Short mmCIF file of C-alpha atoms in Angstrom, two decimals:
data_model
loop_
_atom_site.label_atom_id
_atom_site.label_comp_id
_atom_site.label_asym_id
_atom_site.label_seq_id
_atom_site.Cartn_x
_atom_site.Cartn_y
_atom_site.Cartn_z
CA UNK A 1 0.00 0.00 0.00
CA UNK A 2 1.39 3.44 -0.94
CA UNK A 3 2.10 6.27 1.60
CA UNK A 4 -0.83 8.24 0.17
CA UNK A 5 -3.22 5.37 0.63
CA UNK A 6 -2.12 4.90 4.25
CA UNK A 7 -2.87 8.56 5.01
CA UNK A 8 -6.30 8.30 3.46
CA UNK A 9 -7.20 5.52 5.79
CA UNK A 10 -6.25 7.61 8.83
CA UNK A 11 -8.54 10.51 7.91
CA UNK A 12 -10.95 10.54 5.00
CA UNK A 13 -10.79 13.40 2.50
CA UNK A 14 -13.45 16.01 3.11
CA UNK A 15 -16.02 17.13 0.60
CA UNK A 16 -15.89 20.80 1.45
CA UNK A 17 -14.34 22.87 4.18
CA UNK A 18 -10.85 23.69 5.40
CA UNK A 19 -7.78 21.55 5.93
CA UNK A 20 -5.07 23.06 8.08
CA UNK A 21 -1.94 21.12 7.25
CA UNK A 22 1.67 21.18 8.44
CA UNK A 23 0.74 22.31 11.93
CA UNK A 24 3.71 22.07 14.29
CA UNK A 25 3.47 18.61 15.87
CA UNK A 26 1.56 18.69 19.14
CA UNK A 27 -0.20 22.01 18.49
CA UNK A 28 -3.44 20.78 16.88
CA UNK A 29 -5.53 21.21 20.03
CA UNK A 30 -4.16 24.72 20.53
CA UNK A 31 -5.07 25.52 16.94
CA UNK A 32 -8.65 24.52 17.69
CA UNK A 33 -8.55 26.67 20.81
CA UNK A 34 -7.36 29.72 18.86
CA UNK A 35 -10.04 29.14 16.24
CA UNK A 36 -12.70 28.82 18.93
CA UNK A 37 -13.67 25.33 17.81
CA UNK A 38 -14.90 23.35 20.80
CA UNK A 39 -16.54 19.98 21.24
CA UNK A 40 -19.91 21.69 20.91
CA UNK A 41 -19.12 23.30 17.56
CA UNK A 42 -21.22 22.07 14.67
CA UNK A 43 -19.79 19.98 11.86
CA UNK A 44 -17.22 17.23 11.74
CA UNK A 45 -13.69 18.07 12.81
CA UNK A 46 -10.91 15.54 12.27
CA UNK A 47 -7.59 15.86 14.02
CA UNK A 48 -4.34 14.12 13.30
CA UNK A 49 -1.58 14.47 15.84
CA UNK A 50 2.03 13.48 15.19
CA UNK A 51 1.29 12.32 11.65
CA UNK A 52 4.37 11.38 9.64
CA UNK A 53 5.42 13.89 7.00
CA UNK A 54 8.40 14.48 4.79
CA UNK A 55 9.74 16.93 7.43
CA UNK A 56 9.24 14.68 10.44
CA UNK A 57 5.97 14.90 12.35
CA UNK A 58 3.07 17.25 11.88
CA UNK A 59 -0.50 17.78 12.99
CA UNK A 60 -3.46 18.19 10.65
CA UNK A 61 -6.94 19.60 11.34
CA UNK A 62 -9.83 19.09 8.92
CA UNK A 63 -12.97 21.13 9.41
CA UNK A 64 -15.93 20.09 7.31
CA UNK A 65 -18.50 22.50 5.96
CA UNK A 66 -16.67 25.64 6.98
CA UNK A 67 -14.26 27.79 4.98
CA UNK A 68 -12.05 29.72 7.34
CA UNK A 69 -11.09 33.23 6.33
CA UNK A 70 -7.48 34.39 6.58
CA UNK A 71 -8.07 36.80 9.48
CA UNK A 72 -9.24 33.83 11.58
CA UNK A 73 -6.51 31.54 10.47
CA UNK A 74 -3.56 33.90 10.61
CA UNK A 75 -3.75 33.86 14.39
CA UNK A 76 -2.51 30.28 14.43
CA UNK A 77 0.80 31.47 13.02
CA UNK A 78 1.64 32.50 16.61
CA UNK A 79 2.06 28.83 17.51
CA UNK A 80 2.54 27.25 14.10
CA UNK A 81 4.06 29.61 11.54
CA UNK A 82 4.58 26.83 8.96
CA UNK A 83 0.94 25.76 8.76
CA UNK A 84 -0.88 25.77 5.41
CA UNK A 85 -4.56 26.39 4.79
CA UNK A 86 -6.35 24.44 2.12
CA UNK A 87 -9.87 25.35 1.09
CA UNK A 88 -11.66 22.28 -0.22
CA UNK A 89 -14.68 22.35 -2.51
CA UNK A 90 -16.13 19.16 -3.96
CA UNK A 91 -13.06 17.16 -2.82
CA UNK A 92 -10.72 19.51 -4.73
CA UNK A 93 -8.18 21.89 -3.23
CA UNK A 94 -9.44 25.26 -4.44
CA UNK A 95 -6.96 27.43 -2.52
CA UNK A 96 -3.74 26.63 -0.72
CA UNK A 97 -2.00 29.30 1.33
CA UNK A 98 0.63 29.53 4.01
CA UNK A 99 -0.64 31.24 7.16
CA UNK A 100 0.36 34.91 7.35
CA UNK A 101 1.73 36.48 10.52
CA UNK A 102 -0.75 39.15 11.64
CA UNK A 103 0.67 42.47 12.82
CA UNK A 104 -1.76 42.62 15.73
CA UNK A 105 -3.90 40.12 17.70
CA UNK A 106 -6.67 40.72 20.19
CA UNK A 107 -8.29 38.38 22.69
CA UNK A 108 -6.03 35.44 21.85
CA UNK A 109 -3.22 35.55 24.40
CA UNK A 110 -3.05 36.49 28.08
CA UNK A 111 -0.31 38.91 29.15
CA UNK A 112 2.41 37.27 31.25
CA UNK A 113 2.69 40.31 33.52
CA UNK A 114 0.40 39.69 36.51
CA UNK A 115 0.37 43.43 37.21
CA UNK A 116 -0.79 44.33 33.69
CA UNK A 117 -4.13 46.15 33.60
CA UNK A 118 -5.31 43.66 30.94
CA UNK A 119 -5.26 40.97 33.67
CA UNK A 120 -7.76 42.85 35.84
CA UNK A 121 -11.54 43.02 35.60
CA UNK A 122 -11.56 45.84 33.05
CA UNK A 123 -13.92 45.57 30.06
CA UNK A 124 -11.14 45.08 27.53
CA UNK A 125 -9.56 42.30 25.52
CA UNK A 126 -5.85 41.65 25.65
CA UNK A 127 -4.02 43.02 22.61
CA UNK A 128 -0.55 42.46 21.28
CA UNK A 129 1.60 43.73 18.46
CA UNK A 130 3.27 40.84 16.67
CA UNK A 131 6.89 41.09 15.56
CA UNK A 132 9.41 38.58 14.32
CA UNK A 133 12.95 38.72 15.60
CA UNK A 134 15.52 36.31 14.18
CA UNK A 135 12.72 34.10 12.88
CA UNK A 136 10.96 33.91 16.26
CA UNK A 137 7.58 35.42 17.00
CA UNK A 138 7.46 38.10 19.69
CA UNK A 139 4.28 39.53 21.16
CA UNK A 140 4.36 42.97 22.79
CA UNK A 141 1.45 43.74 25.10
CA UNK A 142 -0.52 46.77 23.92
CA UNK A 143 -1.06 47.83 27.52
CA UNK A 144 2.04 47.13 29.63
CA UNK A 145 4.49 46.53 26.72
CA UNK A 146 5.81 43.28 28.26
CA UNK A 147 7.16 40.97 25.56
CA UNK A 148 6.28 37.27 25.25
CA UNK A 149 8.77 35.43 23.09
CA UNK A 150 8.69 31.87 24.40
CA UNK A 151 6.02 29.24 24.95
CA UNK A 152 3.28 31.39 23.47
CA UNK A 153 0.93 28.37 23.44
CA UNK A 154 1.07 28.32 27.27
CA UNK A 155 -0.51 31.77 27.39
CA UNK A 156 -3.47 31.26 25.08
CA UNK A 157 -6.73 32.53 26.49
CA UNK B 1 2.73 71.35 16.05
CA UNK B 2 -0.50 70.70 17.92
CA UNK B 3 -0.76 68.67 21.09
CA UNK B 4 -4.46 69.39 21.57
CA UNK B 5 -6.38 66.30 22.78
CA UNK B 6 -3.13 64.30 22.86
CA UNK B 7 -2.71 61.70 25.61
CA UNK B 8 0.65 61.81 27.38
CA UNK B 9 1.26 58.12 28.08
CA UNK B 10 4.93 57.35 27.38
CA UNK B 11 8.06 59.17 26.19
CA UNK B 12 8.23 56.72 23.28
CA UNK B 13 5.50 58.70 21.56
CA UNK B 14 7.59 61.87 21.46
CA UNK B 15 10.03 62.90 18.78
CA UNK B 16 12.92 65.22 19.55
CA UNK B 17 11.05 68.15 17.97
CA UNK B 18 8.04 67.48 20.20
CA UNK B 19 10.21 67.29 23.33
CA UNK B 20 11.99 70.52 22.38
CA UNK B 21 8.63 72.21 21.91
CA UNK B 22 7.37 71.16 25.35
CA UNK B 23 10.59 72.44 26.93
CA UNK B 24 10.24 75.78 25.11
CA UNK B 25 6.66 76.21 26.34
CA UNK B 26 7.83 75.34 29.88
CA UNK B 27 10.34 78.18 29.66
CA UNK B 28 7.47 80.54 28.86
CA UNK B 29 5.58 79.18 31.86
CA UNK B 30 8.44 79.44 34.32
CA UNK B 31 8.03 83.15 35.13
CA UNK B 32 4.37 82.47 36.01
CA UNK B 33 5.40 79.58 38.26
CA UNK B 34 8.07 81.73 39.90
CA UNK B 35 6.13 84.96 40.28
CA UNK B 36 3.37 83.22 42.21
CA UNK B 37 1.03 85.90 40.97
CA UNK B 38 -0.86 83.53 38.72
CA UNK B 39 -2.37 83.72 35.27
CA UNK B 40 -5.74 82.95 33.72
CA UNK B 41 -4.55 80.84 30.79
CA UNK B 42 -6.58 77.87 31.99
CA UNK B 43 -9.46 79.82 33.52
CA UNK B 44 -12.68 77.84 33.32
CA UNK B 45 -10.84 74.54 32.78
CA UNK B 46 -11.03 71.62 35.19
CA UNK B 47 -8.32 69.02 35.77
CA UNK B 48 -9.51 65.63 37.04
CA UNK B 49 -6.90 64.26 39.48
CA UNK B 50 -7.09 60.49 39.92
CA UNK B 51 -4.36 59.13 42.15
CA UNK B 52 -4.85 55.48 43.05
CA UNK B 53 -1.46 55.49 44.78
CA UNK B 54 0.15 57.96 47.15
CA UNK B 55 2.23 60.79 45.71
CA UNK B 56 3.49 64.11 47.03
CA UNK B 57 5.46 65.91 44.36
CA UNK B 58 3.71 64.72 41.24
CA UNK B 59 0.23 65.32 42.55
CA UNK B 60 0.98 68.66 44.19
CA UNK B 61 2.93 70.02 41.24
CA UNK B 62 0.10 69.11 38.85
CA UNK B 63 -2.37 70.81 41.16
CA UNK B 64 -0.10 73.83 41.60
CA UNK B 65 0.38 74.08 37.83
CA UNK B 66 -3.38 74.03 37.23
CA UNK B 67 -4.15 76.51 40.00
CA UNK B 68 -1.41 78.97 39.00
CA UNK B 69 -2.92 79.07 35.52
CA UNK B 70 -6.36 79.90 36.87
CA UNK B 71 -7.84 76.43 36.43
CA UNK B 72 -9.69 74.26 38.91
CA UNK B 73 -8.75 70.88 40.31
CA UNK B 74 -11.24 68.08 40.85
CA UNK B 75 -9.78 65.30 42.95
CA UNK B 76 -10.86 61.72 43.48
CA UNK B 77 -9.73 62.04 47.07
CA UNK B 78 -9.35 58.80 48.95
CA UNK B 79 -9.79 55.65 46.87
CA UNK B 80 -11.43 53.99 49.89
CA UNK B 81 -14.18 56.59 49.92
CA UNK B 82 -14.87 56.45 46.17
CA UNK B 83 -16.88 54.17 43.92
CA UNK B 84 -13.61 52.37 43.14
CA UNK B 85 -13.97 50.76 46.57
CA UNK B 86 -17.35 49.44 45.40
CA UNK B 87 -15.62 47.62 42.56
CA UNK B 88 -16.02 50.17 39.78
CA UNK B 89 -13.68 49.51 36.88
CA UNK B 90 -11.05 52.06 35.89
CA UNK B 91 -12.76 52.28 32.48
CA UNK B 92 -16.02 53.42 34.10
CA UNK B 93 -14.29 55.82 36.49
CA UNK B 94 -12.48 57.42 33.55
CA UNK B 95 -15.66 57.78 31.49
CA UNK B 96 -17.39 59.46 34.40
CA UNK B 97 -14.54 61.82 35.31
CA UNK B 98 -13.97 62.72 31.64
CA UNK B 99 -17.48 64.12 31.71
CA UNK B 100 -16.51 66.48 34.54
CA UNK B 101 -13.10 67.67 33.35
CA UNK B 102 -10.96 69.01 30.49
CA UNK B 103 -8.06 66.62 31.16
CA UNK B 104 -7.29 63.80 33.60
CA UNK B 105 -4.04 63.14 35.40
CA UNK B 106 -3.82 59.50 36.45
CA UNK B 107 -1.55 57.52 38.72
CA UNK B 108 -2.36 53.84 39.04
CA UNK B 109 -0.51 50.83 40.49
CA UNK B 110 -0.97 48.64 37.41
CA UNK B 111 1.11 48.77 34.24
CA UNK B 112 -0.86 49.84 31.16
CA UNK B 113 -3.53 51.67 33.20
CA UNK B 114 -2.94 54.99 31.45
CA UNK B 115 -3.12 53.35 28.03
CA UNK B 116 -6.43 51.76 28.99
CA UNK B 117 -7.70 55.09 30.32
CA UNK B 118 -6.84 56.77 27.02
CA UNK B 119 -9.10 54.27 25.22
CA UNK B 120 -12.10 55.25 27.31
CA UNK B 121 -11.52 58.95 27.83
CA UNK B 122 -12.94 61.78 25.75
CA UNK B 123 -10.38 64.16 27.29
CA UNK B 124 -6.56 63.94 27.34
CA UNK B 125 -4.99 61.53 29.86
CA UNK B 126 -1.69 62.54 31.47
CA UNK B 127 0.08 59.50 32.84
CA UNK B 128 1.52 60.30 36.27
CA UNK B 129 2.93 56.79 36.70
CA UNK B 130 1.45 53.37 35.92
CA UNK B 131 3.04 50.79 38.22
CA UNK B 132 6.54 49.98 37.00
CA UNK B 133 5.56 51.34 33.57
CA UNK B 134 5.91 54.94 32.41
CA UNK B 135 6.08 58.33 34.13
CA UNK B 136 6.62 60.71 31.21
CA UNK B 137 6.07 63.99 33.05
CA UNK B 138 8.96 63.06 35.38
CA UNK B 139 11.19 62.59 32.34
CA UNK B 140 10.07 65.93 30.93
CA UNK B 141 10.91 67.66 34.18
CA UNK B 142 14.29 65.92 34.32
CA UNK B 143 15.07 67.08 30.79
CA UNK B 144 13.90 70.57 31.64
CA UNK B 145 16.11 70.65 34.74
CA UNK B 146 19.11 69.54 32.69
CA UNK B 147 18.35 72.19 30.07
CA UNK B 148 18.00 74.94 32.66
CA UNK B 149 20.81 73.95 35.01
CA UNK B 150 23.28 72.49 32.51
CA UNK B 151 22.82 71.69 28.81
CA UNK B 152 21.12 68.90 26.84
CA UNK B 153 23.28 68.59 23.74
CA UNK B 154 26.19 66.17 24.19
CA UNK B 155 25.71 66.00 27.95
CA UNK B 156 28.07 63.96 30.10
CA UNK B 157 25.83 62.44 32.72
CA UNK B 158 26.27 59.77 35.40
CA UNK B 159 23.29 57.76 36.58
CA UNK B 160 23.83 56.24 40.00
CA UNK B 161 21.94 54.01 42.40
CA UNK B 162 19.18 51.61 41.45
CA UNK B 163 19.47 51.44 37.67
CA UNK B 164 17.64 48.12 37.40
CA UNK B 165 14.18 48.96 38.69
CA UNK B 166 14.29 52.75 38.37
CA UNK B 167 11.86 53.55 35.55
CA UNK B 168 12.92 57.21 35.81
CA UNK B 169 16.47 56.52 34.67
CA UNK B 170 15.42 54.14 31.88
CA UNK B 171 13.09 56.67 30.38
CA UNK B 172 15.62 59.50 30.84
CA UNK B 173 18.30 57.49 29.02
CA UNK B 174 16.07 57.00 25.99
CA UNK B 175 15.12 60.67 25.93
CA UNK B 176 18.77 61.78 26.26
CA UNK B 177 19.69 59.60 23.31
CA UNK B 178 18.04 62.24 21.11
CA UNK B 179 20.70 64.68 22.25
CA UNK B 180 23.82 62.52 21.89
CA UNK B 181 24.69 62.08 25.56
CA UNK B 182 27.62 60.24 27.10
CA UNK B 183 26.15 58.14 29.90
CA UNK B 184 28.12 56.74 32.83
CA UNK B 185 26.43 54.09 34.95
CA UNK B 186 27.31 53.54 38.61
CA UNK B 187 25.40 50.87 40.49
CA UNK B 188 25.89 47.75 42.59
CA UNK B 189 25.93 44.64 40.34
CA UNK B 190 22.52 43.46 41.61
CA UNK B 191 20.93 46.78 40.58
CA UNK B 192 22.68 47.38 37.29
CA UNK B 193 21.04 48.74 34.15
CA UNK B 194 19.24 45.99 32.15
CA UNK B 195 21.50 44.88 29.29
CA UNK B 196 18.78 45.37 26.65
CA UNK B 197 18.62 49.07 27.52
CA UNK B 198 22.42 49.40 27.27
CA UNK B 199 22.30 47.61 23.90
CA UNK B 200 19.53 49.92 22.66
CA UNK B 201 21.54 52.98 23.68
CA UNK B 202 24.68 51.71 21.97
CA UNK B 203 22.67 51.13 18.79
CA UNK B 204 21.77 54.81 18.93
CA UNK B 205 25.49 55.66 19.08
CA UNK B 206 25.32 56.68 22.71
CA UNK B 207 28.58 56.19 24.58
CA UNK B 208 27.86 54.12 27.69
CA UNK B 209 30.53 53.80 30.38
CA UNK B 210 30.18 51.51 33.39
CA UNK B 211 32.12 53.02 36.31
CA UNK B 212 33.02 51.41 39.62
CA UNK B 213 32.55 54.40 41.86
CA UNK B 214 30.95 57.80 41.97
CA UNK B 215 34.36 59.32 42.73
CA UNK B 216 35.63 58.09 39.34
CA UNK B 217 32.65 59.47 37.44
CA UNK B 218 32.40 62.75 39.23
CA UNK B 219 35.63 64.05 37.78
CA UNK B 220 34.25 64.35 34.26
CA UNK B 221 30.43 64.39 34.35
CA UNK B 222 28.30 67.53 34.21
CA UNK B 223 25.20 65.99 35.75
CA UNK B 224 25.03 63.30 38.43
CA UNK B 225 21.56 61.77 38.62
CA UNK B 226 21.12 59.89 41.90
CA UNK B 227 18.28 57.48 42.58
CA UNK B 228 17.07 55.93 45.78
CA UNK B 229 18.24 52.44 46.62
CA UNK B 230 15.41 50.57 48.26
CA UNK B 231 16.26 48.45 51.26
CA UNK B 232 13.75 45.77 50.24
CA UNK B 233 15.80 44.96 47.13
CA UNK B 234 18.44 43.40 49.38
CA UNK B 235 17.73 40.17 51.30
CA UNK B 236 20.65 40.97 53.63
CA UNK B 237 20.40 44.30 55.53
CA UNK B 238 24.18 44.37 55.98
CA UNK B 239 24.65 44.16 52.21
CA UNK B 240 22.21 47.05 51.75
CA UNK B 241 24.14 49.15 54.24
CA UNK B 242 27.42 48.45 52.48
CA UNK B 243 26.01 49.48 49.09
CA UNK B 244 24.22 52.52 50.53
CA UNK B 245 27.43 53.76 52.14
CA UNK B 246 29.45 53.23 48.98
CA UNK B 247 27.00 55.25 46.88
CA UNK B 248 26.47 58.09 49.32
CA UNK B 249 27.15 61.66 48.16
CA UNK B 250 28.89 63.84 50.72
CA UNK B 251 30.81 67.12 50.31
CA UNK B 252 33.99 65.00 50.62
CA UNK B 253 32.96 62.83 47.66
CA UNK B 254 32.44 66.02 45.68
CA UNK B 255 36.00 67.22 46.32
CA UNK B 256 37.15 66.45 42.78
CA UNK B 257 33.90 67.35 41.05
CA UNK B 258 33.83 69.65 38.06
CA UNK B 259 32.81 73.15 39.05
CA UNK B 260 29.72 72.99 36.86
CA UNK B 261 28.53 69.60 38.18
CA UNK B 262 24.81 69.51 38.94
CA UNK B 263 23.32 66.82 41.17
CA UNK B 264 19.77 65.70 40.50
CA UNK B 265 17.50 63.29 42.39
CA UNK B 266 13.80 62.56 41.73
CA UNK B 267 13.20 62.64 45.51
CA UNK B 268 12.30 61.49 48.07
CA UNK B 269 15.86 60.78 49.14
CA UNK B 270 16.89 58.64 52.05
CA UNK B 271 20.64 58.56 52.70
CA UNK B 272 21.96 58.85 49.15
CA UNK B 273 22.73 62.55 49.49
CA UNK B 274 23.64 63.92 52.89
CA UNK B 275 21.94 67.21 53.86
CA UNK B 276 25.37 68.90 53.92
CA UNK B 277 25.40 68.66 50.11
CA UNK B 278 22.30 70.86 49.94
CA UNK B 279 24.36 73.96 50.62
CA UNK B 280 26.86 73.28 47.83
CA UNK B 281 26.40 74.94 44.41
CA UNK B 282 26.08 71.44 42.93
CA UNK B 283 22.71 70.65 44.52
CA UNK B 284 19.93 70.97 41.94
CA UNK B 285 17.35 68.52 43.30
CA UNK B 286 15.11 71.11 44.90
CA UNK B 287 15.20 73.20 41.71
CA UNK B 288 14.33 69.98 39.91
CA UNK B 289 11.20 69.46 42.01
CA UNK B 290 10.21 73.11 41.38
CA UNK B 291 10.63 72.61 37.62
CA UNK B 292 7.83 70.05 37.85
CA UNK B 293 5.43 73.00 37.97
CA UNK B 294 6.39 74.86 34.75
CA UNK B 295 6.75 71.58 32.83
CA UNK B 296 3.29 70.43 33.93
CA UNK B 297 1.89 73.88 33.17
CA UNK B 298 3.27 73.50 29.66
CA UNK B 299 1.82 70.02 29.17
CA UNK B 300 -1.59 71.07 30.53
CA UNK B 301 -1.72 74.12 28.25
CA UNK B 302 -0.65 72.06 25.25
CA UNK B 303 -3.12 69.19 25.64
CA UNK B 304 -5.95 71.58 26.46
CA UNK B 305 -5.20 73.48 23.27
CA UNK B 306 -4.27 76.81 24.87
CA UNK B 307 -0.98 76.74 22.95
CA UNK B 308 -0.16 75.16 19.63
#
């Protein structure tokens, strides 16, 4: 049996929707968290964790019946900058794009500074400017200016 | 250049031209602050004063600035006696007070509070300190003191004391980088300037020298900026005492100082500068606290649109 055939057995192709491929291994559940997809969301969601790929291991998320728009998807670049987004219609890949790094995110990450006003009971969402430094993503809090540059997934809201 | 409706949150939002303009307006204000006869430039205007943390100089100099210009001051008073004690959010407090005033001066214990306030306020917010964050009006008054008592361009300055946690010195360093300063740092190793700030300064072609003692630095600097070393930063009281003694300014330490040396301190001081230094021509820290009035007069007039 070929490699392709083996993959197809793991997760069936979807008729229409979005396939997020090449997610950094182990980050699939965080991707769902960022996208706001919970167990009570409608539609079928398939998740592959630690799937073999030509670059080692990867995660894959397939969301049936929903085409994600780039502003939703770009947020996952914070934890998986190499992910690709495939829009599927009638079993065909209609669009394939690499996630873009947004310049700004709101309501996705919690500031690591316990004394930041965004961690109090104020009626605001956290906000961060996104920068890349030497290939790594850095988030600067829009309120206290504290920078998060490591383990961003640990600080997801 | 118009500052009308501008929020004063952090020095990072100011260009050199903007800083120069504020300092020029402060010079126009200084005779009013000194004459004590007052003016009516801000007559009919109300300044909301929201201090969620204690303060002497900052609060009083803002109030003095407003009063000397004929304006009124509306104070939150004690936090315990306000709706804040009932759990009101800062956002709501700001929206309410903005309805009563032409500008709001805010001190708050949490970082980012002034930025948040600016998002909810219909009137300018002047940040008077947000936790360990920014305190831009202090930096403006430091720059103004240096301009009046020494010179800003190519200044040789030593910063001494707690250079790690002192937000005042961090912000002053960045502001001085506009003017091509040579900065000497004197601090105990546990309270030294964060390396990322030193790197940033070097990238801006600022000469940074790390000196072992104040005596070394004092021979060539024109301004010595002292900061308070807080006892609680040291787990061992004996270690604190040792450091405090080593960084103390006395007339004897000043023996080899340049004639034009000016000593600054944001105050309050503890033992960093002995009272005997007050009588020397080098002491500028009480002038510095006075300069808080003209600089805050300037900022109030600018954000309220009295001056362009």
